[in-house]
CSV table of C-alpha atoms in Angstrom, one decimal:
chain,number,residue,atom,x,y,z
A,1,MET,CA,84.1,130.1,68.1
A,2,LEU,CA,84.1,131.1,64.5
A,3,GLU,CA,81.5,133.8,65.1
A,4,ARG,CA,83.6,135.1,68.1
A,5,ARG,CA,86.6,135.4,65.9
A,6,GLU,CA,84.7,137.2,63.1
A,7,THR,CA,83.3,139.6,65.7
A,8,GLU,CA,86.8,140.3,67.0
A,9,LYS,CA,88.0,141.0,63.5
A,10,LYS,CA,85.2,143.4,62.8
A,11,ASN,CA,85.9,145.3,66.0
A,12,ARG,CA,89.6,145.4,65.2
A,13,TRP,CA,89.4,146.3,61.5
A,14,PRO,CA,86.1,148.1,60.7
A,15,GLU,CA,85.1,148.2,57.0
A,16,GLN,CA,85.0,152.0,56.4
A,17,SER,CA,84.4,153.5,52.9
A,18,LEU,CA,86.8,156.0,51.3
A,19,VAL,CA,84.2,158.7,51.9
A,20,TRP,CA,84.7,158.2,55.6
A,21,TRP,CA,88.4,158.7,55.1
A,22,GLY,CA,87.8,162.2,53.5
A,23,PHE,CA,87.8,161.2,49.9
A,24,PRO,CA,84.2,162.0,48.4
A,25,HIS,CA,85.3,161.5,44.8
A,26,PRO,CA,84.3,158.3,42.9
A,27,LEU,CA,86.8,155.6,42.5
A,28,GLY,CA,86.8,155.8,38.7
A,29,SER,CA,88.1,159.4,38.6
A,30,PRO,CA,91.8,160.3,38.6
A,31,MET,CA,91.6,161.7,42.0
A,32,GLY,CA,89.9,158.5,43.1
A,33,LEU,CA,92.7,156.4,41.7
A,34,LEU,CA,95.2,158.6,43.5
A,35,ALA,CA,93.3,158.3,46.8
A,36,THR,CA,93.1,154.5,46.4
A,37,ALA,CA,96.8,154.3,46.0
A,38,ILE,CA,97.4,156.4,49.0
A,39,VAL,CA,95.1,154.3,51.1
A,40,PHE,CA,96.8,151.0,50.1
A,41,CYS,CA,100.1,152.5,51.1
A,42,MET,CA,98.7,153.3,54.5
A,43,LEU,CA,97.4,149.8,55.1
A,44,PRO,CA,99.5,147.4,57.2
A,45,ASP,CA,101.6,144.6,55.7
A,46,PRO,CA,99.5,141.4,55.1
A,47,ALA,CA,102.1,139.4,57.1
A,48,PHE,CA,101.5,141.7,60.0
A,49,LEU,CA,97.8,141.1,59.7
A,50,ARG,CA,98.4,137.3,59.8
A,51,THR,CA,100.5,137.7,62.9
A,52,LEU,CA,97.7,139.6,64.7
A,53,GLU,CA,95.2,137.0,63.5
A,54,GLN,CA,97.4,134.2,65.0
A,55,GLN,CA,97.7,136.1,68.3
A,56,ASP,CA,93.9,135.9,68.7
A,57,LEU,CA,94.1,132.1,68.9
A,58,PRO,CA,95.3,130.3,72.0
A,59,THR,CA,98.5,128.3,71.6
A,60,VAL,CA,98.4,124.6,72.4
A,61,GLU,CA,101.8,123.3,73.4
A,62,GLY,CA,103.5,126.4,74.8
A,63,VAL,CA,103.8,130.0,74.0
A,64,PRO,CA,107.0,131.3,72.4
A,65,SER,CA,105.9,134.9,72.8
A,66,LEU,CA,105.9,134.7,76.7
A,67,ASN,CA,108.2,131.7,77.1
A,68,MET,CA,105.9,130.2,79.9
A,69,ARG,CA,107.6,127.9,82.4
A,70,PHE,CA,106.1,125.8,85.2
A,71,ASP,CA,108.0,124.5,88.3
A,72,SER,CA,105.9,121.6,89.4
A,73,TRP,CA,107.8,121.2,92.7
A,74,ARG,CA,107.2,124.8,93.7
A,75,MET,CA,103.8,124.9,91.9
A,76,GLU,CA,104.9,128.2,90.3
A,77,LEU,CA,104.1,129.4,86.8
A,78,SER,CA,106.4,132.1,85.3
A,79,TRP,CA,106.9,133.9,82.0
A,80,ASP,CA,108.9,136.6,80.3
A,81,CYS,CA,107.7,140.1,81.0
A,82,LYS,CA,106.7,142.3,78.1
A,83,GLU,CA,106.5,146.1,77.9
A,84,ASN,CA,103.1,147.7,77.7
A,85,THR,CA,101.5,144.4,78.8
A,86,THR,CA,99.1,143.8,81.7
A,87,TYR,CA,98.8,140.3,83.1
A,88,LEU,CA,95.2,139.8,84.3
A,89,GLU,CA,94.9,136.3,85.5
A,90,CYS,CA,96.6,132.9,85.8
A,91,VAL,CA,94.4,129.8,85.5
A,92,MET,CA,95.2,126.1,86.2
A,93,ILE,CA,92.7,123.8,84.6
A,94,HIS,CA,92.7,120.7,86.9
A,95,LYS,CA,90.8,117.5,85.9
A,96,GLU,CA,89.4,116.9,89.4
A,97,ASN,CA,89.1,120.5,90.8
A,98,GLY,CA,88.3,122.4,87.7
A,99,PRO,CA,89.6,125.9,86.9
A,100,ILE,CA,91.8,127.4,89.7
A,101,GLU,CA,92.2,131.1,89.2
A,102,ILE,CA,94.9,133.4,90.6
A,103,THR,CA,95.4,137.2,90.0
A,104,PRO,CA,99.2,138.0,89.8
A,105,GLN,CA,100.6,141.0,91.6
A,106,GLU,CA,101.1,144.2,89.5
A,107,LYS,CA,104.2,144.1,87.4
A,108,GLU,CA,105.0,140.5,88.4
A,109,CYS,CA,105.4,137.8,85.8
A,110,HIS,CA,104.6,134.7,87.9
A,111,CYS,CA,101.9,133.0,89.8
A,112,LYS,CA,102.2,130.5,92.7
A,113,PHE,CA,99.5,128.0,93.1
A,114,SER,CA,98.6,125.9,96.1
A,115,ASP,CA,99.5,122.3,96.2
A,116,TYR,CA,97.5,120.1,93.8
A,117,SER,CA,98.1,116.6,92.3
A,118,LEU,CA,99.7,116.9,88.8
A,119,HIS,CA,100.1,113.2,87.8
A,120,ASP,CA,97.0,113.5,85.5
A,121,GLY,CA,98.4,116.6,83.8
A,122,VAL,CA,97.1,120.2,83.9
A,123,THR,CA,96.6,123.1,81.5
A,124,LEU,CA,98.0,126.5,82.5
A,125,VAL,CA,96.7,129.7,81.0
A,126,VAL,CA,97.9,133.3,81.4
A,127,LYS,CA,95.4,136.0,80.3
A,128,VAL,CA,97.4,139.0,78.9
A,129,ASN,CA,95.9,142.4,78.0
A,130,SER,CA,98.1,144.0,75.3
A,131,THR,CA,97.2,147.0,73.2
A,132,GLN,CA,93.6,146.8,74.5
A,133,ARG,CA,93.2,143.2,73.5
A,134,LEU,CA,92.8,140.1,75.7
A,135,ILE,CA,95.3,137.4,74.6
A,136,PRO,CA,95.3,134.0,76.5
A,137,GLU,CA,98.6,132.2,76.5
A,138,THR,CA,98.5,128.4,77.2
A,139,LEU,CA,100.9,125.8,78.4
A,140,VAL,CA,100.1,122.1,78.7
A,141,TYR,CA,101.9,120.2,81.5
A,142,ASN,CA,102.0,116.4,80.9
A,143,ASN,CA,103.2,113.5,83.0
A,144,SER,CA,106.0,112.2,80.8
A,145,GLY,CA,107.1,108.6,80.9
A,146,GLY,CA,105.7,105.2,80.0
A,147,GLU,CA,102.1,104.6,80.6
A,148,CYS,CA,101.2,102.6,83.8
A,149,THR,CA,104.8,102.8,85.1
A,150,ALA,CA,104.0,105.2,88.0
A,151,ALA,CA,103.6,103.9,91.6
A,152,GLN,CA,100.1,102.9,92.3
A,153,ASN,CA,97.9,102.2,95.4
A,154,PHE,CA,99.6,105.0,97.3
A,155,SER,CA,98.5,105.6,100.9
A,156,CYS,CA,99.9,107.0,104.2
A,157,PHE,CA,98.7,106.9,107.8
A,158,ILE,CA,99.9,108.4,111.1
A,159,TYR,CA,99.8,106.3,114.2
A,160,ASN,CA,100.8,106.8,117.9
A,161,ALA,CA,100.9,110.5,117.1
A,162,ASN,CA,104.6,110.4,116.2
A,163,PHE,CA,105.0,107.8,113.4
A,164,MET,CA,103.9,107.5,109.8
A,165,ASN,CA,103.9,104.7,107.3
A,166,CYS,CA,103.5,105.1,103.5
A,167,SER,CA,103.1,102.3,101.0
A,168,TRP,CA,102.7,101.9,97.3
A,169,ALA,CA,102.8,99.2,94.7
A,170,LYS,CA,104.9,98.8,91.6
A,171,GLY,CA,103.3,100.1,88.4
A,172,GLN,CA,101.7,97.4,86.1
A,173,ALA,CA,104.0,98.3,83.1
A,174,ALA,CA,107.1,99.3,85.1
A,175,PRO,CA,110.3,97.4,84.2
A,176,ASP,CA,112.1,95.1,86.6
A,177,ASP,CA,114.9,97.6,87.3
A,178,VAL,CA,112.5,100.4,88.4
A,179,GLN,CA,113.3,102.2,91.6
A,180,TYR,CA,110.9,104.6,93.3
A,181,PHE,CA,111.7,107.5,95.7
A,182,LEU,CA,109.4,109.4,98.0
A,183,TYR,CA,109.7,113.1,98.7
A,184,ILE,CA,107.6,115.1,101.2
A,185,ARG,CA,107.0,118.8,101.4
A,186,ASP,CA,104.7,120.7,103.8
A,187,SER,CA,102.2,123.0,102.2
A,188,ARG,CA,103.9,126.1,103.5
A,189,GLY,CA,107.0,125.1,101.5
A,190,LYS,CA,109.3,125.5,104.5
A,191,ARG,CA,110.7,121.9,104.6
A,192,GLU,CA,111.4,119.3,102.0
A,193,ARG,CA,112.8,115.9,102.6
A,194,GLU,CA,113.2,112.4,101.2
A,195,CYS,CA,112.1,109.3,102.9
A,196,PRO,CA,114.7,108.3,105.5
A,197,HIS,CA,113.8,104.6,105.8
A,198,TYR,CA,112.5,102.8,102.8
A,199,ILE,CA,110.6,99.5,102.9
A,200,GLU,CA,111.7,97.1,100.1
A,201,ASP,CA,110.2,94.2,98.2
A,202,SER,CA,112.8,92.3,96.1
A,203,GLY,CA,115.0,95.4,96.1
A,204,THR,CA,112.3,97.8,95.0
A,205,HIS,CA,111.1,100.6,97.3
A,206,VAL,CA,107.5,100.0,98.1
A,207,GLY,CA,107.1,101.9,101.4
A,208,CYS,CA,108.5,104.4,103.8
A,209,HIS,CA,108.7,104.7,107.6
A,210,LEU,CA,109.1,108.1,109.3
A,211,GLU,CA,109.7,108.6,113.0
A,212,ASP,CA,110.2,112.3,112.9
A,213,LEU,CA,107.0,114.3,111.9
A,214,SER,CA,108.1,117.6,113.2
A,215,GLY,CA,108.1,119.3,109.8
A,216,LEU,CA,104.6,118.2,108.7
A,217,ALA,CA,101.9,120.8,108.4
A,218,ASN,CA,98.1,120.4,108.1
A,219,TYR,CA,98.5,119.6,104.4
A,220,ASN,CA,101.5,118.0,102.8
A,221,TYR,CA,102.6,117.2,99.3
A,222,PHE,CA,103.8,113.7,98.6
A,223,LEU,CA,105.7,112.9,95.4
A,224,VAL,CA,106.8,109.4,94.2
A,225,ASN,CA,109.0,109.4,91.2
A,226,GLY,CA,111.0,106.6,89.6
A,227,THR,CA,114.0,105.8,87.6
A,228,SER,CA,114.9,103.0,85.1
A,229,GLN,CA,117.5,102.3,82.5
A,230,ARG,CA,114.9,101.0,80.1
A,231,THR,CA,112.2,103.6,79.9
A,232,GLY,CA,111.0,106.8,81.5
A,233,ILE,CA,108.9,106.4,84.7
A,234,GLN,CA,105.9,108.5,85.3
A,235,PHE,CA,105.5,110.1,88.7
A,236,PHE,CA,102.6,110.0,91.2
A,237,ASP,CA,101.8,112.8,93.6
A,238,SER,CA,99.1,113.5,96.2
A,239,VAL,CA,98.2,116.1,98.7
A,240,LEU,CA,97.2,114.6,102.1
A,241,SER,CA,95.8,116.2,105.3
A,242,TRP,CA,97.3,114.8,108.5
A,243,LYS,CA,93.8,114.9,110.0
A,244,LYS,CA,92.5,112.5,107.4
A,245,ILE,CA,95.3,110.1,107.6
A,246,GLU,CA,95.9,110.0,111.3
A,247,ILE,CA,94.6,106.8,113.1
A,248,TYR,CA,93.9,107.7,116.7
A,249,SER,CA,95.3,105.6,119.6
A,250,PRO,CA,93.0,104.1,122.2
A,251,PRO,CA,91.9,106.4,125.1
A,252,ASN,CA,94.1,106.8,128.2
A,253,ASN,CA,93.4,105.9,131.8
A,254,ILE,CA,90.2,103.8,131.4
A,255,SER,CA,88.5,103.1,134.8
A,256,VAL,CA,85.2,101.6,136.0
A,257,HIS,CA,83.5,102.6,139.3
A,258,CYS,CA,80.3,100.7,140.4
A,259,ASN,CA,77.8,101.0,143.2
A,260,LYS,CA,74.9,98.7,144.1
A,261,SER,CA,72.8,99.8,141.1
A,262,TYR,CA,75.0,101.0,138.2
A,263,CYS,CA,78.5,101.4,136.9
A,264,VAL,CA,80.3,104.4,135.4
A,265,ILE,CA,83.1,104.1,132.8
A,266,ARG,CA,85.6,107.0,132.5
A,267,TRP,CA,88.5,107.7,130.2
A,268,GLU,CA,90.8,110.4,128.9
A,269,LYS,CA,91.2,111.5,125.3
A,270,PRO,CA,94.1,109.9,123.4
A,271,LYS,CA,97.3,111.6,122.4
A,272,THR,CA,97.2,113.0,118.9
A,273,ARG,CA,99.5,114.7,116.4
A,274,HIS,CA,98.0,118.1,117.1
A,275,LYS,CA,96.0,119.3,120.1
A,276,LEU,CA,92.3,118.7,119.6
A,277,SER,CA,89.3,119.5,121.8
A,278,ASN,CA,87.2,116.8,123.4
A,279,MET,CA,84.3,117.5,121.1
A,280,GLU,CA,86.3,116.5,118.0
A,281,PHE,CA,86.5,112.8,119.1
A,282,LYS,CA,84.0,109.9,119.0
A,283,TYR,CA,84.3,106.7,121.0
A,284,GLN,CA,83.0,103.2,120.7
A,285,LEU,CA,82.6,101.0,123.8
A,286,ASN,CA,82.5,97.2,123.7
A,287,ILE,CA,81.1,95.9,126.9
A,288,GLN,CA,81.2,92.1,127.3
A,289,LYS,CA,79.4,90.1,130.0
A,290,GLN,CA,81.4,87.1,130.8
A,291,SER,CA,79.4,83.9,131.1
A,292,THR,CA,79.9,80.2,131.5
A,293,LYS,CA,78.0,79.7,128.4
A,294,GLU,CA,79.7,79.1,125.1
A,295,HIS,CA,79.4,82.7,123.9
A,296,SER,CA,79.7,86.0,125.8
A,297,GLU,CA,77.1,88.8,125.6
A,298,ASP,CA,78.5,91.8,123.6
A,299,GLN,CA,77.2,95.3,123.7
A,300,VAL,CA,78.7,98.0,121.4
A,301,ILE,CA,77.8,101.6,122.1
A,302,GLU,CA,78.9,104.8,120.4
A,303,VAL,CA,79.5,107.8,122.7
A,304,PRO,CA,80.4,111.4,121.5
A,305,GLY,CA,83.3,113.1,123.1
A,306,ASN,CA,82.6,115.6,125.9
A,307,LEU,CA,84.2,117.3,128.8
A,308,GLU,CA,83.8,114.4,131.2
A,309,ASN,CA,84.2,111.4,128.8
A,310,ASN,CA,82.1,108.9,130.7
A,311,TYR,CA,79.3,106.5,130.2
A,312,SER,CA,77.0,105.0,132.9
A,313,PHE,CA,74.8,102.0,132.6
A,314,PRO,CA,72.6,100.0,135.0
A,315,SER,CA,74.3,97.0,136.6
A,316,PRO,CA,72.7,95.9,139.9
A,317,GLU,CA,74.4,93.6,142.4
A,318,PRO,CA,75.2,90.7,142.4
A,319,ARG,CA,77.2,91.8,139.3
A,320,PRO,CA,78.8,89.1,137.1
A,321,LYS,CA,82.2,89.7,135.6
A,322,HIS,CA,82.4,92.2,132.7
A,323,THR,CA,85.1,93.6,130.5
A,324,VAL,CA,85.1,96.9,128.6
A,325,LYS,CA,87.4,98.1,125.8
A,326,ILE,CA,87.3,101.4,123.9
A,327,ARG,CA,88.5,102.8,120.5
A,328,THR,CA,88.6,106.3,119.1
A,329,SER,CA,87.7,108.0,115.8
A,330,ASP,CA,87.4,111.6,114.5
A,331,ALA,CA,83.9,113.0,115.1
A,332,ARG,CA,83.6,114.0,111.4
A,333,ILE,CA,85.7,111.2,109.7
A,334,GLN,CA,84.7,107.8,110.9
A,335,LYS,CA,88.1,106.0,110.9
A,336,TRP,CA,88.4,103.8,114.0
A,337,GLY,CA,91.7,103.0,115.6
A,338,ASP,CA,92.7,100.0,117.6
A,339,TRP,CA,90.8,98.7,120.6
A,340,SER,CA,92.3,99.3,124.1
A,341,GLN,CA,93.2,96.6,126.4
A,342,PRO,CA,90.1,95.1,128.2
A,343,VAL,CA,89.4,96.4,131.7
A,344,GLU,CA,87.6,94.0,134.0
A,345,PHE,CA,85.0,94.7,136.7
A,346,GLY,CA,82.4,92.7,138.5
A,347,SER,CA,82.8,89.3,140.2
A,348,GLU,CA,83.6,85.9,138.6
A,349,GLU,CA,80.6,83.8,137.7
A,350,THR,CA,81.2,80.3,139.2
A,351,ALA,CA,79.7,77.0,138.3
A,352,PRO,CA,76.9,75.6,140.6
A,353,SER,CA,78.4,74.1,143.8
A,354,LEU,CA,77.6,70.5,145.0
A,355,VAL,CA,78.0,71.4,148.6
A,356,PRO,CA,74.3,72.2,149.1
A,357,ILE,CA,73.4,68.9,147.6
A,358,TYR,CA,75.8,67.2,150.0
A,359,VAL,CA,74.4,69.1,153.0
A,360,LEU,CA,70.8,68.1,152.0
A,361,VAL,CA,71.9,64.4,151.7
A,362,VAL,CA,73.5,64.5,155.1
A,363,LEU,CA,70.6,66.2,156.7
A,364,GLY,CA,68.2,63.8,155.1
A,365,THR,CA,70.2,60.9,156.4
A,366,LEU,CA,70.3,62.3,159.9
A,367,ILE,CA,66.6,63.0,159.9
A,368,THR,CA,65.9,59.5,158.7
A,369,ALA,CA,68.1,57.9,161.3
A,370,LEU,CA,66.5,60.0,164.1
A,371,VAL,CA,63.0,59.0,162.9
A,372,LEU,CA,64.0,55.3,162.8
A,373,GLY,CA,65.6,55.6,166.2
A,374,CYS,CA,62.5,57.2,167.7
A,375,LEU,CA,60.3,54.5,166.3
A,376,LEU,CA,62.6,51.7,167.6
A,377,LYS,CA,62.7,53.3,171.0
A,378,ARG,CA,59.0,53.6,171.0
A,379,PHE,CA,58.7,50.0,170.1
A,380,LEU,CA,61.0,48.9,172.9
A,381,ALA,CA,59.2,51.0,175.4
A,382,SER,CA,55.9,49.4,174.4
A,383,GLN,CA,57.3,46.0,175.0
A,384,SER,CA,58.2,46.9,178.6
A,385,PHE,CA,54.7,48.2,179.3
A,386,PHE,CA,53.0,45.1,177.9
A,387,PRO,CA,55.0,42.0,178.8
A,388,PRO,CA,54.0,38.6,177.3
A,389,ILE,CA,51.7,36.1,179.2
A,390,PRO,CA,53.8,33.4,180.8
A,391,HIS,CA,53.2,29.7,180.0
A,392,ILE,CA,53.2,26.7,182.4
A,393,LYS,CA,56.6,25.2,182.8
A,394,ASP,CA,57.0,21.7,181.7
A,395,LYS,CA,59.0,20.2,184.5
A,396,TRP,CA,59.0,16.7,183.0
A,397,ASN,CA,60.4,17.7,179.6
A,398,ASP,CA,62.6,20.6,180.5
A,399,THR,CA,65.8,18.7,181.6
A,400,HIS,CA,68.3,21.5,180.8
A,401,GLN,CA,67.7,24.9,182.4
A,402,PRO,CA,65.0,25.8,184.9
A,403,ASP,CA,62.3,27.8,183.5
A,404,HIS,CA,59.9,29.6,185.7
A,405,GLN,CA,57.4,29.9,183.0
A,406,VAL,CA,55.0,27.1,182.0
A,407,ILE,CA,53.9,26.6,178.5
A,408,TRP,CA,50.6,25.0,178.4
A,409,GLU,CA,50.9,24.0,174.8
A,410,ASN,CA,54.0,21.9,175.7
A,411,PHE,CA,52.2,20.2,178.6
A,412,THR,CA,50.4,17.5,176.7
A,413,SER,CA,49.9,13.8,177.2
A,414,ASP,CA,52.6,11.7,175.8
A,415,THR,CA,51.5,8.1,175.5
A,416,GLU,CA,55.0,7.0,174.5
A,417,LYS,CA,56.9,8.6,177.4
A,418,GLY,CA,54.4,8.4,180.3
A,419,ASP,CA,53.5,5.3,182.5
A,420,ASN,CA,50.3,3.4,182.1
A,421,GLU,CA,47.6,5.3,183.8
A,422,GLU,CA,44.8,3.7,185.7
A,423,ILE,CA,41.4,5.2,185.3
A,424,LEU,CA,39.3,5.2,188.4
A,425,THR,CA,35.6,5.7,188.4
A,426,VAL,CA,34.2,7.6,191.2
A,427,GLU,CA,30.6,7.5,191.8
A,428,GLU,CA,28.7,9.7,194.2
A,429,VAL,CA,26.4,7.7,196.5
A,430,THR,CA,23.5,9.5,197.8
A,431,VAL,CA,22.0,8.2,201.1
A,432,ALA,CA,18.2,8.6,201.4
A,433,PRO,CA,17.0,10.1,204.7
A,434,ALA,CA,15.2,7.8,207.2
A,435,SER,CA,11.5,8.0,207.3
A,436,LEU,CA,9.8,9.1,210.4
């Protein structure tokens, strides 16, 4: 930096000798003394030289010469116009985005920047070309207020295409009487509004609910500032894109059509804040096979958006009961929304029935009875074909009912009941023939 300054001084004030000014006489002669006096009279005042030297250096906390001003709400830098001055460039030095350069229009003394967050402070520079010299003028914009008093953990999201919720937390060093306020402006600067419905926690605003999003553009500037009777409150600001903060609703009109071998799931793209093509969506399908077991079988599949928005998978009959639910995300920003209501297809899987067992038992009983009946019938038939041998009837002992059959075993001699028997001896006498 010191070498650059010395170089600028040399270019601005070259060290020429008196001979170059047209005075060839030595300095010690009378004419030389007269020439020296004339030259010193022609030189500028030392105070003027110091002023020029100071103009070479950038100012730190504002520039009185241009009276620079910065409107943070309109993001506009302005200054006082000077004659014979050309304004070459405006620069915003941002901590996150680096230098942001804008060329002002001719004979205009202001620059309008796009929306950027300013809560970390920025440095603004105007490059001025005056009398063939480049003079940078600087203005430092700080976030005034007590440290750690600004709202923190700020976030917003759009849901159901027409509603938006924003939330934030109280600053760590914020006093008890702090109150925060949210302001929203679209990037085109056509509409500005304060939060219509605040969400409170112990009397402090910690959120906002909006039901009218008609004024929002693709990019919007959000500002949360605060007030307190005890100390100054720092602000927090952010620039958000509706595409990044919108949470998509589930798809519409989910249906399932099946044949004997496979099923086809179809759906329509959800309603969004702005009209989008089918290719800008991504879907996630959760297919569950219902089972009598303790856990169901889950299958999660990601499907890119297309003109038809369908997914087919093999599912032969008989088909157990299934459920499918779908959720949506942006194809480039994976931020999934809520699941849809489950859609059922297939048949209910029932527990094993006891009817077949009962049928088998009855059939077994009948078959057994038939077999036993056949055997019994066969046995009775065999008795008719082979009657028993009759016995000799005991007429002496059978005094009750007549019996045509005689049982030889019962016809025995009874010495006690019968009369005394006489035994006769019969002898055969053989007569000899007469002799001749």
